[in-house]
Amino acid sequence: MGKIKIKNLKKTFGELEVLKDINLEIKEKEVVCIIGPSGSGKSTLLRCINALEEATSGTVEVDGNDITGAHEKINLFRQNIGMVFQQFNLFPHMTVLDNICLAPTALKIKSKDEANAIAMGLLKRVGLQEKAEVYPGQLSGGQQQRVAIARALAMNPDVMLFDEPTSALDPEMVGEVLNVMKQLANEGMTMVVVTHEMGFAREVADRVIFIDEGYIVEQGPPQEIFANPQNQRTINFLNMVL
Amino acid sequence: MDNRSLRRKSLSIPELIAQNWPRLLSGLGMTVEITIISLVFAAIIGLVFGLLSVAPQKALRAIALVYVDIVRGTPLLVQAFFIYFGIPMALGIRLDQNLAGVITLSLNAGAYLAEIFRGGIESINSGQMEAARSLGLTYGLSMRKVILPQAIRTMTPALINQCIITLKDTSLLSVIGVVELTQTGKLIIANNYESFKMWLIVGVMYFIVIMILSKISKQIERKMSYGKNKN
């Protein structure tokens, strides 16, 4: 049963056609890594899955819910789809704990105490429980991104979207974030990851999707895509990044 | 005879202050009162129109734009005359000058505050709104919990500045007969002809109040700063 179903998805920004015709089905508990050159549309595709970008045409379904035509119901659907951004986007005016508790408490899903308990549990999972009362500005990039993951998990989502989660990090901090993501994948989270970390894709992904110029050019298990790419554009891209 | 000699005798500044203190104080009181009341209404107007001016809907943005343009495109003095003389004449009503003054200043400062709110909101990285929305928060909740608290922090200096401007603008209301500090000064000078010293006293009184306001604002700014974001 497809957890995420994308049919004939097109997205244009003015004259620019970013996504031309995307068809994609992602199964429950599947970890999909999306790779491709910059400007290929991979981030836009990810952002269409939780309607941060509105699709120009086509449909996106998550858990049978139509994301593209959801209107005000989108807020409900998004609670089930966590997202982690390249720039972390933590709320700088709130402590780490408040960052994580904001959505569950503001949406009146959890009481303050319940949310705090959940947040502390999540911070423990990402190894930052001693940072609960600290402001994001006092954390390193890697720590901020781990908090951002904890914040997304606080809504107990079924699907997690990662938009180049390690691209803004200093190299020595990439590992700590990828480790948290690996752990999440091992626990059975359905994950869609836009990434330049080919090592991560190779090790963790069930499927790797190569996107170029708005189309899915090639997809398959990482060992196939990396060892034996079929399309010339995939070959060129991999030659440049590997 | 007695009167004339009294007038000719030039009073020192301390004497002038002592003689006119109750009136000056009540004038200053009116200035502060009108400033505060107007700013409360202006803050509400400013927030509403500020939010309209960043709304996703074009029509709402247009409404805010028209309002701000009208206020910015006309002098405060003309606005005061229009509200105190013009509108009551057209409607055949009487408007109390203090009420007219408050309405004028509220609408005027409201437009400038709307621009300050717009600037403050737009200065917040769009990633903040996206992060909040991605968690399932509505647009309104995201504004209230994430965007506005940060925007107001960055807006603080501009907000304080607008408070000071509005306080000074109350002096223009003297032309419609509001007995605030400037009008009080005019009335006192009409009696004693001590133009130089009285305007000096009035000026110093404005200056002291505004300096106090500036100092308080510096304190507030310091208190509101938080761990700066590293990225």
Coordinates of C-alpha atoms in Angstrom, one line a residue:
Chain A
M1 CA 0.0 0.0 0.0
G2 CA 1.5 3.3 -1.0
K3 CA 2.1 5.7 1.8
I4 CA 2.8 8.6 -0.5
K5 CA 1.4 8.6 -4.1
I6 CA 2.4 11.3 -6.5
K7 CA 0.7 11.4 -9.9
N8 CA 1.5 13.6 -12.9
L9 CA 2.9 16.3 -10.6
K10 CA 3.8 19.5 -12.3
K11 CA 5.1 22.6 -10.7
T12 CA 6.0 25.9 -12.5
F13 CA 7.3 29.1 -11.1
G14 CA 6.2 31.7 -13.6
E15 CA 7.8 30.6 -16.9
L16 CA 10.1 28.2 -15.2
E17 CA 8.9 24.5 -15.2
V18 CA 10.6 23.0 -12.3
L19 CA 8.7 19.7 -12.1
K20 CA 7.5 18.4 -15.4
D21 CA 5.8 15.1 -14.8
I22 CA 6.5 13.3 -11.6
N23 CA 5.0 9.9 -10.8
L24 CA 6.1 8.3 -7.6
E25 CA 4.8 5.9 -5.0
I26 CA 6.5 5.4 -1.7
K27 CA 5.7 2.5 0.6
E28 CA 5.2 2.6 4.3
K29 CA 8.6 2.4 6.2
E30 CA 10.5 3.0 3.0
V31 CA 13.5 5.3 3.0
V32 CA 13.8 7.1 -0.2
C33 CA 16.8 9.3 -1.0
I34 CA 16.4 11.9 -3.8
I35 CA 19.6 13.0 -5.5
G36 CA 20.3 15.2 -8.4
P37 CA 22.1 18.4 -9.5
S38 CA 21.1 21.7 -8.0
G39 CA 18.1 23.2 -9.7
S40 CA 16.8 19.8 -10.7
G41 CA 13.6 20.2 -8.7
K42 CA 14.3 17.8 -5.9
S43 CA 13.6 20.2 -3.1
T44 CA 10.5 21.4 -4.9
L45 CA 9.3 17.8 -5.1
L46 CA 9.8 17.3 -1.4
R47 CA 8.0 20.6 -0.6
C48 CA 5.0 19.5 -2.7
I49 CA 4.6 16.5 -0.4
N50 CA 3.5 18.7 2.5
A51 CA 2.1 21.5 0.2
L52 CA 4.7 24.1 1.2
E53 CA 4.7 24.4 -2.6
E54 CA 1.4 24.3 -4.2
A55 CA 1.3 21.8 -7.1
T56 CA 0.5 23.4 -10.5
S57 CA -1.2 20.2 -11.6
G58 CA -1.3 16.6 -10.6
T59 CA -2.0 15.0 -7.2
V60 CA -0.1 14.2 -4.1
E61 CA -1.6 11.8 -1.6
V62 CA -0.3 10.9 1.8
D63 CA -2.1 8.2 3.7
G64 CA -4.9 8.5 1.2
N65 CA -5.3 12.2 2.0
D66 CA -5.2 14.5 -1.0
I67 CA -2.6 17.1 -0.1
T68 CA -2.9 19.1 -3.3
G69 CA -6.6 20.0 -2.9
A70 CA -6.7 20.0 0.9
H71 CA -7.4 23.7 1.5
E72 CA -7.7 24.4 5.3
K73 CA -7.5 20.6 6.0
I74 CA -3.9 20.8 5.0
N75 CA -3.0 21.9 8.6
L76 CA -4.4 18.6 9.9
F77 CA -2.6 16.6 7.2
R78 CA 0.7 18.3 7.9
Q79 CA 0.6 17.2 11.5
N80 CA 1.3 13.8 10.2
I81 CA 4.2 14.9 7.9
G82 CA 7.3 16.1 9.7
M83 CA 9.8 18.2 7.9
V84 CA 13.5 19.1 8.5
F85 CA 15.0 22.0 6.7
Q86 CA 18.5 22.7 5.4
Q87 CA 18.7 25.9 7.5
F88 CA 17.1 24.2 10.6
N89 CA 14.6 27.0 11.0
L90 CA 14.4 26.7 14.7
F91 CA 12.5 29.4 16.5
P92 CA 15.3 31.6 17.9
H93 CA 13.0 33.3 20.5
M94 CA 12.2 30.0 22.2
T95 CA 14.2 27.6 24.2
V96 CA 15.0 24.2 22.7
L97 CA 12.2 22.7 24.9
D98 CA 9.7 25.3 23.8
N99 CA 10.6 24.8 20.2
I100 CA 9.7 21.1 20.5
C101 CA 6.6 21.7 22.6
L102 CA 5.1 24.5 20.5
A103 CA 3.1 22.6 18.0
P104 CA 1.6 19.9 20.3
T105 CA 0.6 22.6 22.9
A106 CA -0.5 25.4 20.5
L107 CA -2.7 22.9 18.7
K108 CA -4.0 21.7 22.0
I109 CA -3.1 18.1 21.2
K110 CA -1.0 17.7 24.4
S111 CA -1.0 19.5 27.8
K112 CA 2.1 21.4 28.7
D113 CA 3.3 18.7 31.0
E114 CA 2.7 15.9 28.5
A115 CA 4.4 17.8 25.8
N116 CA 7.4 18.5 28.1
A117 CA 7.7 14.8 28.9
I118 CA 7.6 13.9 25.2
A119 CA 10.1 16.6 24.4
M120 CA 12.5 15.4 27.0
G121 CA 12.2 11.9 25.7
L122 CA 12.9 13.2 22.1
L123 CA 15.9 15.2 23.3
K124 CA 17.3 12.1 24.9
R125 CA 16.9 10.3 21.6
V126 CA 18.9 12.9 19.8
G127 CA 21.4 13.1 22.7
L128 CA 20.6 16.7 23.8
Q129 CA 18.6 16.4 26.9
E130 CA 21.0 18.7 28.8
K131 CA 20.2 21.5 26.2
A132 CA 16.5 21.7 27.0
E133 CA 16.6 25.2 28.4
V134 CA 19.1 26.6 26.0
Y135 CA 18.3 29.0 23.1
P136 CA 19.0 27.7 19.5
G137 CA 21.5 30.5 19.0
Q138 CA 23.8 28.9 21.6
L139 CA 23.9 25.5 19.8
S140 CA 26.2 24.3 17.1
G141 CA 24.6 23.6 13.6
G142 CA 24.6 19.9 14.2
Q143 CA 22.9 20.3 17.6
Q144 CA 20.3 22.7 16.0
Q145 CA 19.5 20.2 13.3
R146 CA 19.1 17.4 15.9
V147 CA 16.7 19.7 17.8
A148 CA 14.8 20.4 14.5
I149 CA 14.4 16.6 14.0
A150 CA 13.1 16.3 17.6
R151 CA 10.7 19.2 17.0
A152 CA 9.3 17.5 13.9
L153 CA 9.0 14.2 15.7
A154 CA 7.0 15.8 18.6
M155 CA 3.9 15.7 16.4
N156 CA 4.4 11.9 16.1
P157 CA 4.3 12.0 12.3
D158 CA 4.1 8.9 10.1
V159 CA 6.3 10.5 7.4
M160 CA 9.4 12.5 7.7
L161 CA 10.7 14.8 4.9
F162 CA 14.3 16.0 5.0
D163 CA 15.4 18.8 2.7
E164 CA 19.2 18.6 2.5
P165 CA 19.5 18.3 6.2
T166 CA 23.3 18.3 6.3
S167 CA 24.1 20.8 3.6
A168 CA 24.4 23.8 5.9
L169 CA 26.6 21.9 8.4
D170 CA 30.3 22.0 9.0
P171 CA 31.7 18.6 7.9
E172 CA 32.5 17.4 11.4
M173 CA 28.8 17.8 12.4
V174 CA 27.3 15.9 9.5
G175 CA 27.8 12.5 11.2
E176 CA 25.8 13.3 14.3
V177 CA 22.8 14.3 12.3
L178 CA 23.0 11.4 9.9
N179 CA 23.2 9.0 12.9
V180 CA 19.9 10.3 14.2
M181 CA 18.4 9.9 10.8
K182 CA 19.7 6.3 10.5
Q183 CA 18.3 5.5 13.9
L184 CA 14.9 6.9 12.7
A185 CA 15.1 4.8 9.5
N186 CA 15.9 1.7 11.6
E187 CA 12.8 2.3 13.7
G188 CA 10.7 2.1 10.6
M189 CA 9.9 5.7 9.8
T190 CA 8.8 6.5 6.3
M191 CA 11.4 8.9 5.1
V192 CA 12.0 11.0 2.0
V193 CA 15.5 12.6 2.0
V194 CA 16.8 15.1 -0.4
T195 CA 20.6 14.8 0.1
H196 CA 24.0 15.1 -1.3
E197 CA 25.3 12.5 1.2
M198 CA 25.9 9.6 -1.2
G199 CA 27.3 7.5 1.7
F200 CA 24.1 7.9 3.6
A201 CA 22.0 7.1 0.6
R202 CA 24.0 4.0 -0.1
E203 CA 23.8 2.8 3.4
V204 CA 20.3 3.7 4.6
A205 CA 18.1 4.2 1.5
D206 CA 15.8 1.5 0.3
R207 CA 15.6 3.3 -3.0
V208 CA 17.5 6.1 -4.6
I209 CA 15.8 8.5 -7.1
F210 CA 17.8 10.6 -9.5
I211 CA 16.0 13.7 -10.7
D212 CA 17.2 16.0 -13.4
E213 CA 15.4 18.8 -15.2
G214 CA 12.1 18.1 -13.6
Y215 CA 11.9 14.4 -14.4
I216 CA 12.7 11.2 -12.5
V217 CA 15.5 10.0 -14.7
E218 CA 16.3 6.8 -12.9
Q219 CA 15.5 5.0 -9.7
G220 CA 16.3 1.8 -7.9
P221 CA 18.1 0.2 -4.9
P222 CA 21.2 2.2 -4.0
Q223 CA 23.6 -0.6 -4.9
E224 CA 22.2 -0.6 -8.4
I225 CA 22.1 3.1 -8.9
F226 CA 25.6 3.7 -7.6
A227 CA 27.3 0.6 -9.0
N228 CA 25.5 0.3 -12.3
P229 CA 23.7 3.5 -13.4
Q230 CA 21.9 3.1 -16.7
N231 CA 21.1 6.7 -17.8
Q232 CA 23.9 8.8 -19.2
R233 CA 22.9 11.8 -17.0
T234 CA 22.9 9.7 -13.9
I235 CA 26.4 8.5 -14.8
N236 CA 27.6 12.0 -15.4
F237 CA 26.1 13.3 -12.1
L238 CA 27.6 10.4 -10.1
N239 CA 31.0 10.8 -11.7
M240 CA 31.0 14.4 -10.4
V241 CA 29.9 13.8 -6.9
L242 CA 31.4 10.4 -6.0
Chain B
M1 CA -1.0 101.3 36.5
D2 CA -0.3 98.3 38.7
N3 CA -0.9 95.9 35.9
R4 CA 1.6 97.6 33.6
S5 CA 4.4 97.6 36.0
L6 CA 3.8 93.9 36.7
R7 CA 4.1 93.2 33.0
R8 CA 7.2 95.2 32.5
K9 CA 9.0 93.4 35.3
S10 CA 10.8 90.5 33.7
L11 CA 10.5 87.3 35.6
S12 CA 13.4 84.8 35.9
I13 CA 12.9 81.3 34.6
P14 CA 12.5 79.8 38.1
E15 CA 9.9 82.4 38.8
L16 CA 8.1 81.7 35.6
I17 CA 8.1 78.0 36.3
A18 CA 6.8 78.5 39.9
Q19 CA 4.1 80.8 38.7
N20 CA 2.8 78.6 35.9
W21 CA 3.7 75.2 37.2
P22 CA 0.1 73.9 37.7
R23 CA -0.9 74.9 34.2
L24 CA 2.3 73.6 32.6
L25 CA 1.9 70.3 34.4
S26 CA -1.7 70.0 33.3
G27 CA -0.7 70.8 29.7
L28 CA 2.0 68.1 29.9
G29 CA -0.5 65.7 31.4
M30 CA -2.8 66.3 28.4
T31 CA 0.1 65.8 26.0
V32 CA 1.0 62.5 27.7
E33 CA -2.6 61.4 28.0
I34 CA -3.4 62.0 24.3
T35 CA -0.2 60.4 23.3
I36 CA -0.9 57.2 25.3
I37 CA -4.5 56.9 24.2
S38 CA -3.7 57.5 20.6
L39 CA -0.8 55.1 20.6
V40 CA -3.0 52.3 22.1
F41 CA -5.5 52.8 19.2
A42 CA -2.7 53.2 16.7
A43 CA -1.1 50.0 17.9
I44 CA -4.3 48.1 17.2
I45 CA -4.8 49.8 13.8
G46 CA -1.1 49.3 13.0
L47 CA -1.2 45.6 13.8
V48 CA -4.4 45.0 11.8
F49 CA -3.2 46.9 8.7
G50 CA 0.3 45.6 9.1
L51 CA -1.1 42.0 9.0
L52 CA -3.3 43.0 6.0
S53 CA -0.2 44.3 4.2
V54 CA 1.5 41.0 4.4
A55 CA -1.6 38.9 3.8
P56 CA -1.4 36.3 1.0
Q57 CA -4.6 37.8 -0.5
K58 CA -4.0 40.7 -2.9
A59 CA -7.2 42.5 -2.1
L60 CA -6.3 42.7 1.6
R61 CA -2.9 44.0 0.8
A62 CA -4.5 46.7 -1.4
I63 CA -6.7 47.9 1.4
A64 CA -3.7 48.4 3.7
L65 CA -1.7 50.1 0.9
V66 CA -4.5 52.6 0.2
Y67 CA -4.8 53.5 3.9
V68 CA -1.1 53.9 4.4
D69 CA -0.7 56.0 1.2
I70 CA -3.5 58.4 2.1
V71 CA -2.1 59.0 5.6
R72 CA 1.5 59.3 4.4
G73 CA 0.5 61.5 1.5
T74 CA -1.2 64.2 3.5
P75 CA 0.1 66.5 6.3
L76 CA -1.0 65.8 9.8
L77 CA -2.2 69.3 10.1
V78 CA -4.6 68.8 7.2
Q79 CA -5.7 65.6 8.7
A80 CA -6.5 67.3 12.0
F81 CA -8.4 70.1 10.2
F82 CA -10.3 67.6 8.1
I83 CA -11.4 65.5 11.1
Y84 CA -12.1 68.4 13.5
F85 CA -13.7 70.9 11.0
G86 CA -14.4 69.0 7.8
I87 CA -16.2 65.8 8.8
P88 CA -18.4 67.4 11.5
M89 CA -19.5 70.0 9.0
A90 CA -20.4 67.4 6.4
L91 CA -22.2 65.3 8.9
G92 CA -23.7 68.2 10.8
I93 CA -22.3 67.1 14.1
R94 CA -20.0 68.6 16.8
L95 CA -16.8 66.9 17.6
D96 CA -14.9 67.5 20.9
Q97 CA -11.4 68.8 20.1
N98 CA -9.7 66.2 22.3
L99 CA -11.6 63.4 20.6
A100 CA -10.8 64.8 17.2
G101 CA -7.2 65.0 18.3
V102 CA -7.1 61.4 19.4
I103 CA -8.8 60.2 16.2
T104 CA -6.3 62.1 14.1
L105 CA -3.2 60.9 15.9
S106 CA -4.5 57.3 16.1
L107 CA -5.1 57.2 12.3
N108 CA -1.9 58.9 11.6
A109 CA 0.4 56.9 13.8
G110 CA -1.6 53.8 12.9
A111 CA -0.5 54.0 9.3
Y112 CA 3.2 54.5 10.3
L113 CA 2.9 51.6 12.7
A114 CA 1.4 49.5 10.0
E115 CA 4.5 50.1 8.0
I116 CA 6.7 49.2 10.9
F117 CA 4.7 46.0 11.5
R118 CA 5.0 45.1 7.8
G119 CA 8.7 45.7 7.9
G120 CA 9.2 43.8 11.1
I121 CA 7.2 40.8 9.8
E122 CA 9.0 40.8 6.4
S123 CA 12.3 40.9 8.1
I124 CA 11.7 37.5 9.6
N125 CA 13.2 34.7 7.4
S126 CA 10.5 32.9 5.4
G127 CA 11.8 29.7 6.8
Q128 CA 10.3 30.5 10.1
M129 CA 6.8 30.6 8.7
E130 CA 7.5 27.4 6.7
A131 CA 8.8 25.6 9.8
A132 CA 5.7 26.6 11.8
R133 CA 3.3 25.6 8.9
S134 CA 5.1 22.3 8.4
L135 CA 4.3 21.4 12.0
G136 CA 0.6 21.8 11.2
L137 CA 0.1 25.3 12.7
T138 CA -2.4 27.5 11.0
Y139 CA -1.3 30.8 9.4
G140 CA -2.8 32.7 12.3
L141 CA -1.1 30.6 15.0
S142 CA 2.2 30.8 13.1
M143 CA 2.0 34.6 13.0
R144 CA 1.1 34.8 16.7
K145 CA 3.5 32.3 18.1
V146 CA 6.5 32.5 15.8
I147 CA 6.5 35.5 13.5
L148 CA 5.1 38.4 15.6
P149 CA 7.2 37.7 18.8
Q150 CA 10.3 37.9 16.7
A151 CA 9.1 40.8 14.5
I152 CA 8.2 42.9 17.6
R153 CA 11.8 42.4 18.9
T154 CA 13.3 43.7 15.7
M155 CA 10.7 46.5 15.5
T156 CA 11.3 47.8 19.0
P157 CA 13.6 50.7 18.1
A158 CA 11.2 51.8 15.3
L159 CA 8.2 51.5 17.7
I160 CA 9.9 53.7 20.3
N161 CA 10.8 56.1 17.6
Q162 CA 7.1 56.3 16.5
C163 CA 6.1 56.9 20.1
I164 CA 8.4 59.8 20.3
I165 CA 7.2 61.2 17.0
T166 CA 3.5 60.9 18.1
L167 CA 4.3 62.6 21.4
K168 CA 5.8 65.5 19.5
D169 CA 2.9 65.5 17.0
T170 CA 0.5 66.2 19.8
S171 CA 1.8 69.8 19.7
L172 CA 0.1 70.2 16.3
L173 CA -3.2 69.6 17.9
S174 CA -2.9 73.0 19.5
V175 CA -4.3 74.4 16.2
I176 CA -7.7 72.7 16.9
G177 CA -7.7 74.0 20.4
V178 CA -6.5 71.0 22.4
V179 CA -4.9 72.4 25.6
E180 CA -1.8 70.3 25.6
L181 CA 1.6 71.5 26.5
T182 CA 2.2 73.7 23.4
Q183 CA -1.2 75.3 23.6
T184 CA -0.7 75.9 27.3
G185 CA 2.6 77.6 26.5
K186 CA 0.8 79.8 23.9
L187 CA -1.9 80.8 26.4
I188 CA 0.7 81.6 29.2
I189 CA 2.7 83.8 26.8
A190 CA -0.5 85.6 25.7
N191 CA -0.6 86.8 29.3
N192 CA 3.0 87.5 30.2
Y193 CA 4.7 88.0 26.8
E194 CA 7.7 86.0 28.0
S195 CA 8.1 84.3 24.6
F196 CA 11.8 83.4 24.9
K197 CA 11.8 81.9 28.4
M198 CA 8.4 80.2 28.1
W199 CA 9.2 78.4 24.8
L200 CA 12.5 77.4 26.4
I201 CA 10.7 76.0 29.4
V202 CA 8.2 74.2 27.2
G203 CA 10.9 72.8 25.0
V204 CA 12.9 71.5 28.0
M205 CA 9.8 69.8 29.3
Y206 CA 9.2 68.0 26.0
F207 CA 12.9 67.1 26.0
I208 CA 12.9 65.7 29.5
V209 CA 9.9 63.5 28.8
I210 CA 11.4 62.2 25.6
M211 CA 14.7 61.5 27.2
I212 CA 13.0 59.5 29.9
L213 CA 11.2 57.6 27.1
S214 CA 14.4 56.9 25.3
K215 CA 16.2 55.6 28.4
I216 CA 13.3 53.3 29.1
S217 CA 13.3 52.0 25.6
K218 CA 17.0 51.2 25.8
Q219 CA 16.3 49.2 28.9
I220 CA 13.5 47.3 27.1
E221 CA 15.7 46.6 24.1
R222 CA 18.4 45.2 26.3
K223 CA 16.0 43.0 28.2
M224 CA 14.4 41.7 25.0
S225 CA 17.6 40.5 23.3
Y226 CA 18.1 36.8 23.3
G227 CA 20.9 34.4 22.2
K228 CA 21.6 35.6 18.7
N229 CA 21.2 33.0 16.0
K230 CA 24.5 31.7 14.7
N231 CA 23.4 31.3 11.2

